[in-house]
XYZ file of C-alpha atoms in Angstrom:
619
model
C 31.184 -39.904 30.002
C 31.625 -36.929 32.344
C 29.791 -33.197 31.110
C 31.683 -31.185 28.653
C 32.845 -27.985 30.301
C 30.945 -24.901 29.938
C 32.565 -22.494 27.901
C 33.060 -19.369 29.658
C 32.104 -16.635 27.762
C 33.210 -14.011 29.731
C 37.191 -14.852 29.279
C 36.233 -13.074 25.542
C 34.748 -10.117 27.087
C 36.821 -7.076 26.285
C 36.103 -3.090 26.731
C 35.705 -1.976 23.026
C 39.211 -0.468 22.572
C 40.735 -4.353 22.598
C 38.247 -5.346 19.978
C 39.419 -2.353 17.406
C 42.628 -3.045 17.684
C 42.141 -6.325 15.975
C 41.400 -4.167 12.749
C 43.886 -3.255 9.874
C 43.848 -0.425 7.427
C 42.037 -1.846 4.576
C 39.494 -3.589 6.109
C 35.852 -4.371 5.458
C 33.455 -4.092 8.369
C 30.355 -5.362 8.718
C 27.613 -3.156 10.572
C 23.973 -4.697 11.823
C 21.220 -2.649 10.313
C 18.614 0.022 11.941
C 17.415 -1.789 15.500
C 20.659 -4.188 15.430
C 23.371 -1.372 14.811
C 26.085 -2.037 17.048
C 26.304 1.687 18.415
C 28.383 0.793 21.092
C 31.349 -0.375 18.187
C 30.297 2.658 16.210
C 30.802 5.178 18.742
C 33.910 3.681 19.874
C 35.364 3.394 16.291
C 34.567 7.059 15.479
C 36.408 8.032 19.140
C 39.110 5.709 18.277
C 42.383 7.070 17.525
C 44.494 3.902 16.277
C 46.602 4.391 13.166
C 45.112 0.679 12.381
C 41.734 2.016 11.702
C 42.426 3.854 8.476
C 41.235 3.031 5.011
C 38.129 1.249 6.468
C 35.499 0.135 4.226
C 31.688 -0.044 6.468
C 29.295 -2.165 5.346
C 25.846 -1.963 5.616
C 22.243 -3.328 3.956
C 20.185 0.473 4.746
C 20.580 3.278 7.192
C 17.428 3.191 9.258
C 16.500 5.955 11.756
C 19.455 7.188 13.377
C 22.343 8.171 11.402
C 25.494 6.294 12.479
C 27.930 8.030 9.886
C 27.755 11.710 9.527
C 28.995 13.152 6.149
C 31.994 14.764 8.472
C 32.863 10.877 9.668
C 33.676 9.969 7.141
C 35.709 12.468 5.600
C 37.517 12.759 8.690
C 38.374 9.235 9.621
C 38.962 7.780 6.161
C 35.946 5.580 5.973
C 34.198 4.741 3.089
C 30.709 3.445 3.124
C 29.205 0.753 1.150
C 24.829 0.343 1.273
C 22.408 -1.245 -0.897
C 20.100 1.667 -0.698
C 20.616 5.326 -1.441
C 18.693 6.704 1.233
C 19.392 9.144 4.158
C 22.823 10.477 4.524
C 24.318 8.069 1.373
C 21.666 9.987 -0.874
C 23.635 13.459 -0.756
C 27.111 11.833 -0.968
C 26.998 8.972 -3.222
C 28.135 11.012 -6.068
C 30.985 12.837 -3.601
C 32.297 8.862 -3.841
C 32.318 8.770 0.557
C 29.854 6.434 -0.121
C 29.481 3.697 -2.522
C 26.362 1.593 -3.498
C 25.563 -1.565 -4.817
C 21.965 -1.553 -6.614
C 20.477 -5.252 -5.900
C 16.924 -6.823 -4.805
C 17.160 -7.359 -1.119
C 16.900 -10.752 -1.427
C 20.287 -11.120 -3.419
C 22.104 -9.920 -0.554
C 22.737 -12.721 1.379
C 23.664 -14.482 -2.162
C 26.436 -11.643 -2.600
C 27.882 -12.261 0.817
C 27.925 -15.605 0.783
C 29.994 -15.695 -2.686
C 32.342 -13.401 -1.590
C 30.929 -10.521 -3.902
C 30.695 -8.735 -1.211
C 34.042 -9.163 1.219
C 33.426 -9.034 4.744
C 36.485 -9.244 6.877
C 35.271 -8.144 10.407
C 31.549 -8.173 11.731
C 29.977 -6.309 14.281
C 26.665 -7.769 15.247
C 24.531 -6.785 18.509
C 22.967 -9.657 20.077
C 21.195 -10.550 23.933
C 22.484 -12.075 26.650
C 22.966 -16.216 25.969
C 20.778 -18.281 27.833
C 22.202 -20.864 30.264
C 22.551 -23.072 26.868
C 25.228 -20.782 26.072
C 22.806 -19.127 23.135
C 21.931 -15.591 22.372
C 19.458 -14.138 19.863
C 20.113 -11.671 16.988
C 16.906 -10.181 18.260
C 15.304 -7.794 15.899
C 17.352 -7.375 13.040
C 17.429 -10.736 11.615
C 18.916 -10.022 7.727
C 22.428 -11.033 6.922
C 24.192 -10.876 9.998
C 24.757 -15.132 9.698
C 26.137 -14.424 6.235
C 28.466 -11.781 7.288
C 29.536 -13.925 10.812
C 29.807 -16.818 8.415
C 32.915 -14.854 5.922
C 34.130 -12.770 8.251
C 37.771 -13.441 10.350
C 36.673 -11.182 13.621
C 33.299 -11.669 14.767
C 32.337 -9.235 17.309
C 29.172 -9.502 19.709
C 27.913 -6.561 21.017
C 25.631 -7.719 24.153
C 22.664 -5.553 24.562
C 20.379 -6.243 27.454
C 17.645 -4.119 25.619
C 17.076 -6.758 22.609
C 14.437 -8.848 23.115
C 14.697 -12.705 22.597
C 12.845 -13.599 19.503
C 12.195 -16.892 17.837
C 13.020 -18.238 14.219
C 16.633 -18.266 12.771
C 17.901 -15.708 15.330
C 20.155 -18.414 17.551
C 23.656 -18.360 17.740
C 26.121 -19.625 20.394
C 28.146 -17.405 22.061
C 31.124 -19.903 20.761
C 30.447 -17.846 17.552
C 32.310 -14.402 18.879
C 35.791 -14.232 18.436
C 35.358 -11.064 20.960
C 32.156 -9.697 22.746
C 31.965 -6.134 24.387
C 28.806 -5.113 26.969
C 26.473 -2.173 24.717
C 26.631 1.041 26.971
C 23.392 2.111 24.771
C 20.168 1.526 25.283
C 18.069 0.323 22.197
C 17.030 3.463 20.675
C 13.244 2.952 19.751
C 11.105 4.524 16.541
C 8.975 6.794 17.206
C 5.377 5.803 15.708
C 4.165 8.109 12.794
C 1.692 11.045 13.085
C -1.486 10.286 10.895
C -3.403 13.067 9.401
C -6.870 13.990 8.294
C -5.944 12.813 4.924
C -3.633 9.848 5.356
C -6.574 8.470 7.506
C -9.231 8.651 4.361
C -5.909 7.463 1.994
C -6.114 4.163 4.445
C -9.725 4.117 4.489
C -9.323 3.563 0.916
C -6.321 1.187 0.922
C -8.880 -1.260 3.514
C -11.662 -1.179 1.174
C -9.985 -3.359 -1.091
C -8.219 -5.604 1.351
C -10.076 -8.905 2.091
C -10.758 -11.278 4.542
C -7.498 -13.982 4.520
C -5.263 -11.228 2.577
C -1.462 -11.778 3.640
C 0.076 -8.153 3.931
C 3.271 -6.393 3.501
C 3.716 -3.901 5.912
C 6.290 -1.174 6.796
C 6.998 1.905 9.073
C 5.307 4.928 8.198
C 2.144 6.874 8.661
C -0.139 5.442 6.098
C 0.452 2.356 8.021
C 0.220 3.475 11.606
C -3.886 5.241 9.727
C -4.229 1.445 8.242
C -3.729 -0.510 11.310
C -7.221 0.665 13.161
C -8.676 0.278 9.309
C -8.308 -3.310 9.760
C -9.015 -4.561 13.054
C -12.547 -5.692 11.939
C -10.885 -8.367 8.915
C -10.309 -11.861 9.815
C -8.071 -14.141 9.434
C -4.840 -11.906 7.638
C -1.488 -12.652 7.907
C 1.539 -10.425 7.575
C 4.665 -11.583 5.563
C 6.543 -8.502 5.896
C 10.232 -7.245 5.825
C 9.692 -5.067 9.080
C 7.148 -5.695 11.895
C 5.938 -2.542 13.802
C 3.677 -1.472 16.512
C 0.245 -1.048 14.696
C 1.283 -5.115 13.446
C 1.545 -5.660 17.357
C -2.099 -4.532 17.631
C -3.363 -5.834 14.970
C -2.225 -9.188 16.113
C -3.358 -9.228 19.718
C -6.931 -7.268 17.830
C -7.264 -11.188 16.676
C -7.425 -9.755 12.989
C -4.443 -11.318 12.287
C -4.368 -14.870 12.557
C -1.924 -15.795 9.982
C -3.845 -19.176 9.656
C -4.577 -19.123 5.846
C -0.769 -19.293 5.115
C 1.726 -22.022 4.802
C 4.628 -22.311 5.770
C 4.605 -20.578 9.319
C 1.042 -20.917 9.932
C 0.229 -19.339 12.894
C 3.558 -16.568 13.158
C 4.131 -13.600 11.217
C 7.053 -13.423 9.239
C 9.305 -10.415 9.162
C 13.172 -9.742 9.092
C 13.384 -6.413 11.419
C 11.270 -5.628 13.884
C 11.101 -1.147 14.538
C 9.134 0.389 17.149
C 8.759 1.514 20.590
C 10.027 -0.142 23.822
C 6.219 -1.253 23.922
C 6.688 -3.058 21.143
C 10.405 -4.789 22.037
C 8.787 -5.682 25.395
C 5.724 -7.496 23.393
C 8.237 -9.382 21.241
C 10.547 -10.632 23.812
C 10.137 -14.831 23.560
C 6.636 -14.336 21.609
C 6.075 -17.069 19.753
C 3.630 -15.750 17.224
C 6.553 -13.635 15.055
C 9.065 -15.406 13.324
C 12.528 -13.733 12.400
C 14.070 -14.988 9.380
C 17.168 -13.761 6.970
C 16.120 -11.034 3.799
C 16.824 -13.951 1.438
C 13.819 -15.904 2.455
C 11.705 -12.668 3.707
C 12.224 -11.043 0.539
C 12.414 -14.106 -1.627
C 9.782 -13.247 -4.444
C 9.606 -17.909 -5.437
C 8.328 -17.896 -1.912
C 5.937 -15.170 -1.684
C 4.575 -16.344 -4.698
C 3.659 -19.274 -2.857
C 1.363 -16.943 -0.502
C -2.358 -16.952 -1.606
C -3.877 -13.673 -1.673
C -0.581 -11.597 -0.793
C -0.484 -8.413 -0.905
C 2.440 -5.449 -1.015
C 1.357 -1.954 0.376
C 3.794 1.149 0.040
C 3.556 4.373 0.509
C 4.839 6.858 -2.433
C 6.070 10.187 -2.087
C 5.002 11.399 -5.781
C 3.216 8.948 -8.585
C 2.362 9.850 -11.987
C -0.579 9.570 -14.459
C 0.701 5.895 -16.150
C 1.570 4.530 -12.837
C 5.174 5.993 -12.076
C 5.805 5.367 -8.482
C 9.226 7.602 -6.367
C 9.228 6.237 -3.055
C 9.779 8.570 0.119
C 13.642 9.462 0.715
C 13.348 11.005 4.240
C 11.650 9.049 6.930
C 12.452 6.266 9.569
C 12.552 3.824 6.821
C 13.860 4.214 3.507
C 11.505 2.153 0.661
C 14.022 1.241 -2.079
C 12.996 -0.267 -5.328
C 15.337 -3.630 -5.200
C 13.069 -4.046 -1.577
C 9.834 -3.500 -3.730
C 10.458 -4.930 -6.862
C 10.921 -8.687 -4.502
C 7.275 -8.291 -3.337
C 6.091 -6.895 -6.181
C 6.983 -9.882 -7.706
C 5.991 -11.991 -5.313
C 2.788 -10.592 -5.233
C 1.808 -10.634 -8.814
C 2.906 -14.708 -8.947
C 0.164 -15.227 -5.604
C -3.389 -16.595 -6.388
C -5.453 -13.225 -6.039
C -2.749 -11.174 -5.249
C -1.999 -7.796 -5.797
C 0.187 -4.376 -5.255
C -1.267 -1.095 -3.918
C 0.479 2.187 -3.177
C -0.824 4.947 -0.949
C -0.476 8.491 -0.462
C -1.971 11.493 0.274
C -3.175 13.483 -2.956
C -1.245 16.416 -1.700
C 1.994 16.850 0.298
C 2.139 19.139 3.658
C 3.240 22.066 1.030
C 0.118 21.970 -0.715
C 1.760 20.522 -4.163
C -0.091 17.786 -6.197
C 1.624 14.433 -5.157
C 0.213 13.489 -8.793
C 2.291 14.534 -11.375
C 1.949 14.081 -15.497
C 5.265 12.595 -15.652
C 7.970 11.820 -12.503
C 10.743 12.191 -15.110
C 14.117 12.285 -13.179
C 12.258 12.000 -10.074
C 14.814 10.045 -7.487
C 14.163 6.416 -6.139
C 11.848 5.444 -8.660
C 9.899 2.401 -8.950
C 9.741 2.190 -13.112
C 8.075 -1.050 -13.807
C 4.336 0.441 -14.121
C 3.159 -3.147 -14.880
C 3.575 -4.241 -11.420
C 1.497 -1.264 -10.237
C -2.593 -2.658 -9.712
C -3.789 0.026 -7.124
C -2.899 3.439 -6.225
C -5.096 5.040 -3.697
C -5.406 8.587 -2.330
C -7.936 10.346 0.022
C -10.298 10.388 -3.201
C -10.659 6.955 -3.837
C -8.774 4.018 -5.562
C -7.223 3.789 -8.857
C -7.364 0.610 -10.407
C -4.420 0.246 -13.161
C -3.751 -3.252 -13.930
C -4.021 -4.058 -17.264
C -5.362 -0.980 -18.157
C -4.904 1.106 -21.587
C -2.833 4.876 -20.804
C -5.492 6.554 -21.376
C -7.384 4.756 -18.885
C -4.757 5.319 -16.541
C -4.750 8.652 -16.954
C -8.331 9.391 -16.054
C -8.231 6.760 -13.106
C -5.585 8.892 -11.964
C -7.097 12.308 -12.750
C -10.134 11.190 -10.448
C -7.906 10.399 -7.174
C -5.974 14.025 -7.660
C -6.873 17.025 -5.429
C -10.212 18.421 -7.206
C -7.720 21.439 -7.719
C -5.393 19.643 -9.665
C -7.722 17.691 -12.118
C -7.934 20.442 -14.444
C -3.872 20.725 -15.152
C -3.625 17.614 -14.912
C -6.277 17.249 -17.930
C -4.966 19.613 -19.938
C -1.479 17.807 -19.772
C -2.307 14.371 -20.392
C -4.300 16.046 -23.294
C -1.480 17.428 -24.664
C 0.830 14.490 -24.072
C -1.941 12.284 -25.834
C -2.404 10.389 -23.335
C -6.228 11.433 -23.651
C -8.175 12.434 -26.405
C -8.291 16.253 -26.989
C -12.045 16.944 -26.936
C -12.106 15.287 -23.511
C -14.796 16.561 -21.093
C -13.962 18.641 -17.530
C -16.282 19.513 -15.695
C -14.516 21.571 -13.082
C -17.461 22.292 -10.185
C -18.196 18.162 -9.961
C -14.650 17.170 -9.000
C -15.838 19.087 -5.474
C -19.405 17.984 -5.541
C -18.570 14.454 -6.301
C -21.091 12.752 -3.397
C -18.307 10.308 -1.629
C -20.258 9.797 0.773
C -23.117 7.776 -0.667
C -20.284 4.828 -1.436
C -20.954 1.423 0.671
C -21.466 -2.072 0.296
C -24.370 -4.555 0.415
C -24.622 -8.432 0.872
C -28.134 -9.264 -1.745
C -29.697 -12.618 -2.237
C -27.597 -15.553 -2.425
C -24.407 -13.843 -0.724
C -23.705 -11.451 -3.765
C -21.561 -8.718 -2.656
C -22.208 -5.738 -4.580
C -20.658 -2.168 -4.265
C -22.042 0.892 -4.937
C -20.516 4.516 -5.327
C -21.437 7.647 -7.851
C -20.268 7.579 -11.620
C -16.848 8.360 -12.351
C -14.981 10.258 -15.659
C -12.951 7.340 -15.110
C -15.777 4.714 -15.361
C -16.111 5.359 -19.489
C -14.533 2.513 -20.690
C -16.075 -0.009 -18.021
C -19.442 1.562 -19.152
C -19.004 1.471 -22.791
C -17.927 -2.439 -22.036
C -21.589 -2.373 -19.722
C -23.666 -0.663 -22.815
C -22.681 -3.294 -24.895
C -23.559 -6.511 -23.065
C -27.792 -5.438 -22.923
C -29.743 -6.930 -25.953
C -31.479 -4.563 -27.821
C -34.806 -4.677 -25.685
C -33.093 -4.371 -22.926
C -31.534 -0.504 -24.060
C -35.065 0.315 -25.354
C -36.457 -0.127 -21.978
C -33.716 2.386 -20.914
C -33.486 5.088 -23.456
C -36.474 4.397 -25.461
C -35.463 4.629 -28.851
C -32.999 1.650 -30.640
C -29.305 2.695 -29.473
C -26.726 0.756 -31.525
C -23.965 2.640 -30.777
C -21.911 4.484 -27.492
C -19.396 5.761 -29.182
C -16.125 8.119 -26.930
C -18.438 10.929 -27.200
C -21.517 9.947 -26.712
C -20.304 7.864 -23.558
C -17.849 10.970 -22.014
C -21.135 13.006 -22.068
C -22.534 10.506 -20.190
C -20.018 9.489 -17.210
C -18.756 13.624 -16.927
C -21.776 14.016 -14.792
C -22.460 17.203 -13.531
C -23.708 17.038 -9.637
C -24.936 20.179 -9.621
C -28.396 18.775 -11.470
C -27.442 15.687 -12.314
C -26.649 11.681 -9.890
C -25.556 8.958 -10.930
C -24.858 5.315 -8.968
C -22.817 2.220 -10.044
C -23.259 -1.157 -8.770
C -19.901 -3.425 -8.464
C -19.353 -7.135 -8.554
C -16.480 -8.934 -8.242
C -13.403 -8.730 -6.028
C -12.173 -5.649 -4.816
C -9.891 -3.775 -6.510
C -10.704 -5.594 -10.053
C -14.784 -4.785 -10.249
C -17.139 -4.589 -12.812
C -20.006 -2.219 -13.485
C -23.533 -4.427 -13.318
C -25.964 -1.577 -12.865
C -26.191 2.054 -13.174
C -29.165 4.476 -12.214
C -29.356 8.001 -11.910
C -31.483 11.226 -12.061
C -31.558 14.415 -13.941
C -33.301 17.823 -12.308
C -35.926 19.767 -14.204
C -35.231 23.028 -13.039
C -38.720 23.705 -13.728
C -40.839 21.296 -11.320
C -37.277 20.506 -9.404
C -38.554 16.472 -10.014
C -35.205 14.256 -10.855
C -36.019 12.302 -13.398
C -34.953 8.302 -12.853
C -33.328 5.862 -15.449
C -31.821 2.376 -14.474
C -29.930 -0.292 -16.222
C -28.843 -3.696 -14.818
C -26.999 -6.346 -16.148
C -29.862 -9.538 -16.581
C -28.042 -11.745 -14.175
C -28.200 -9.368 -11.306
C -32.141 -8.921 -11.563
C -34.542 -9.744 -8.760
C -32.356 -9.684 -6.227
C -33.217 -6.160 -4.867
C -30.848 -4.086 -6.532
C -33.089 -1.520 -8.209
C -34.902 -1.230 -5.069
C -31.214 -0.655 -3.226
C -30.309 2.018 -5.567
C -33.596 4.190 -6.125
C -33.309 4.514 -1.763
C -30.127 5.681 -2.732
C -31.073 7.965 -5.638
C -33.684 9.305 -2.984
C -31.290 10.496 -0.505
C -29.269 12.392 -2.744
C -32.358 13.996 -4.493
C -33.336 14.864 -1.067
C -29.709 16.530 -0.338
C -30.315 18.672 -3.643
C -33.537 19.735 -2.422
C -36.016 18.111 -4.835
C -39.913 17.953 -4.381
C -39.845 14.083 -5.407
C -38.540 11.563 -8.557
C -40.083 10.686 -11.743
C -39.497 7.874 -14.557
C -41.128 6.791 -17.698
C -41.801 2.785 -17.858
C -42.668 0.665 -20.519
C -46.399 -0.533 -18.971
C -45.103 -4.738 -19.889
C -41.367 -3.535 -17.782
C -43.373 -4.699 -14.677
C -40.582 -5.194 -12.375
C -39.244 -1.864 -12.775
C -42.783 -0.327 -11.796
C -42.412 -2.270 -8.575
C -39.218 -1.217 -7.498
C -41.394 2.376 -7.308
C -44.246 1.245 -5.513
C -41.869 -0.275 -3.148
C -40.427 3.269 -1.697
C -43.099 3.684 0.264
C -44.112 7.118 -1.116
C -46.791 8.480 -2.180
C -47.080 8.304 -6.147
C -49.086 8.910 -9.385
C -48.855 6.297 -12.067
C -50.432 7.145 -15.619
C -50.777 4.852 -18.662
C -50.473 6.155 -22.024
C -49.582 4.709 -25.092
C -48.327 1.907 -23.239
C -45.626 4.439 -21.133
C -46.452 4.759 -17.295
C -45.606 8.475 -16.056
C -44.640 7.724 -12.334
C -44.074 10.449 -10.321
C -43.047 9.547 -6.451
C -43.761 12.719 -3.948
C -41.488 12.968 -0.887
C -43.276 15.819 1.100
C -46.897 14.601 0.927
């Protein structure tokens, strides 16, 4: 048998004027999203003055980064337009009816295609060059564009010499175009994120709670471009991520990302679009290591599920004080909630996943991203039970499966120190906390964030240590409760049987003027419990701190009290004090060692069975 003829390609190569007039009024036109819009077709079609193209229904999944359609477009030329996200330009004119929307998860899409929910008569898809097997790639926009090639009667190719070649299910043959037209536009690149003071420490936060082996959800915006240099020392994470970006790029060639604790696709990161810089495009062009597949596999939450330790990150633009989350509206890429509610989903079906949101505490205006309520708020996330972390400049919030009033004060602790007290005196009134609870206004400033870190103790334990928080009452009424009876005698030194709201309020609203106080962690990040607690108290008169300690029985002699008393001496030393002092049971031996261990000088006396130890730190 002789060699089939090679099909010529170029015979259906047309200037973009032939290709429109293949359109009739009525029409629906598919458009390739963000990095695969066709702008060569668009700018021809808005230019074009054929009484064909009236009537003309555009379809398209989101407008990313450059607007295509201004709101004058499509008045003028009769077009409506038809998204799955209200974002950009279709925000302000959904209601005028020049654009239309259809609310679904993003990994319904293809579904609604494919069914002919969604009617696609013509498609306009930008694609590379074919390769001498007569196949080109969709590059890096890989959603529904098979879908809408697959209903559609015209099939248009726009060839960009720009688009990188990537791997996964990107191929098509060129046999596939009904027409093609050469893109007189170069790719037009996104511009990577500024990160500020603040979005750095909000990412900070966000990587204290990521692990080693964590799959991630990434996206395109400046808490991600401050997380990306956050992460560099992890090993072994993978990304499984609607869009891939530059600071993904470096954290892959960093060799933090591995991707080899993840099946299927071990070894590639998985992602549907890919938005960055030319850098970036250059980088993915034939790279093996990123895999492009549709939204309905991406996005599909049965799937992530499947994904141990997964986890979805977002940035919000405003969150509330139960776990309300509005997404950002303006921005290279618009968050929606049928995007987020997939990998939420996803996420809370992995083994040790979870969800976190980031933002800064306030926005560039000075206003509390933090409200009491988001109310009417636009593009709202409003299932709070798929919310486990929110995390700001001031720390972490931990909200799954936690009461509203524990919510509230989680939250209260990660506002601005400026906005805790309104934002007390509103979850007061809205009863989401009781009404005699305590503020202490001077220690939301003074609150010592710098003594937090993280130390391996015998046998591998991982324990975590930071100062007390308002927010820490229930965890330490839970904490009280667990020590026998000898065990709180040793501490206080009188039978406590009770630690009731107000007795335990008193005692985590600490105030750091006179007063420290340090909590040991264990567990995983992000879901920790409270296995020790120490702190000191200042008599104004000697200015000695005096030292208490409790931890839990199955954290003893591994070095823990020792750990936290070199703590408790650096921040007695920041408040100026001449030295520490503690009252010990003379048979609560151990404790008396972790003293004599500081290596300063001290006085021990023994009466009525009580030592008085007081340690000296400027003899």
């Amino acid at each position: 048998m002789g060699r089939s003829k090679k099909f010529d390609w170029k015979k259906i190569l047309v200037p973009p004027e032939d290709a429109l007039t293949k359109i009739r009024p009525g029409m629906t036109v598919f458009i390739g999203t963000g990095p695969a819009a066709p702008l060569t077709l668009m700018q021809s079609l808005l230019e074009y003055d054929g009484r064909n193209v009236r009537d003309i229904e555009l379809v398209q999944l989101a407008i990313q980064g450059n607007v295509i359609l201004s709101v004058q477009d499509l008045k003028t030329y009769n077009y409506c337009l038809i998204t799955f996200f209200s974002g950009f330009i279709s925000s302000q004119t959904v209601k005028s009816g020049l654009v239309d929307m259809i609310p679904a998860y993003s990994s319904e899409i293809p579904e609604l295609i494919n069914k002919g929910k969604v009617s696609i008569d013509v498609a306009f898809i930008q694609i590379t060059p074919p390769d001498s097997a007569g196949y080109c790639s969709l590059g890096v926009a890989v959603d529904v564009a098979r879908e809408a090639m697959n209903k559609a009667s015209l099939v248009v190719g726009e060839i960009n010499t720009d688009m990188p070649f990537t791997y996964g299910d990107t191929f098509v043959s060129i046999k596939e175009f009904d027409l093609l037209v050469n893109s007189t536009n170069k790719q037009v690149p996104y511009k990577r994120h500024k990160v500020s003071k603040q979005m750095k420490k909000v990412a900070e936060n966000v990587a204290s709670v990521i692990k080693d082996g964590d799959c991630l959800a990434f996206s395109n915006s400046s808490l991600f471009e401050a997380l990306g240099p956050q992460l560099k020392d992890k090993k072994d994470l993978g990304f499984h991520s609607l869009y891939f970006t530059d600071a993904m790029a470096e954290l892959v060639k960093s060799g933090a990302v591995t991707n080899s604790r993840k099946t299927p696709f071990r070894g590639k990161s998985l992602t549907s679009y890919a938005l960055g810089s030319k850098k970036l495009m250059k980088w993915l062009h034939r790279n093996p290591l990123v895999e492009f597949q549709g939204t309905d596999f991406v996005c599909n939450p049965i799937f992530i599920g499947k994904i141990p330790q997964f986890v979805a990150i977002y940035e919000a633009e405003k969150v509330d004080l139960i776990g309300g989350v509005a997404f950002p509206r303006t921005g290279s890429v618009i968050t929606g909630p049928g995007e987020v509610v997939d990998f939420f989903q996803g996420a809370e079906a992995s083994e040790e996943g979870c969800t976190i949101i980031g933002l800064p505490s306030r926005n560039i205006n000075g206003d509390s991203n933090i409200l009491f309520s988001l109310m009417d708020y636009p593009n709202q996330l409003r299932i709070r039970e798929s919310v486990y972390m929110i995390a700001t400049e001031y720390g972490v919030a931990n909200l799954k499966w936690k009461t509203l009033r524990e919510r509230a004060q989680a939250m209260i602790d990660i506002a601005h120190p400026d906005d805790r007290q309104l934002l007390m005196e509103q979850a007061k009134k809205g009863k989401f906390l009781y009404s005699n609870q305590i503020f202490i206004s001077n220690s939301a400033h003074l609150y010592p964030t710098h003594i937090a870190c993280k130390t391996t103790f015998k046998g591998g334990i991982p324990i975590r240590f930071r100062a007390i928080k308002p927010s820490d009452e229930e965890q330490m009424r839970r904490f009280f409760y667990r020590f026998s009876d000898e065990a709180k005698f040793y501490r206080f030194f009188y039978s406590v049987k009770t630690m009731d709201h107000d007795k335990m309020q008193e005692y985590v609203n600490v105030d750091y003027n006179k007063e420290m106080s340090i909590v040991g962690l264990s567990g995983r990040p992000g879901d920790q419990t409270i296995m020790a607690e120490a702190r000191f108290v200042r008599d104004d008169r000697s200015y000695y701190g005096e030292v208490a300690f409790l931890i839990d029985d199955s954290f003893q002699g591994i070095g823990i009290g020792s750990y936290m008393l070199d703590l408790l001496i650096q921040l007695a030393k920041e408040l100026g004090l001449m030295g520490l002092t503690a009252e010990v049971l003379s048979d609560n031996l151990p404790m008396k060692k972790v003293f004599e261990k500081a290596n300063y000088p001290m006085e021990a006396q023994l009466e009525n069975g009580v030592y008085a130890l007081t340690m000296h730190f400027n003899e």
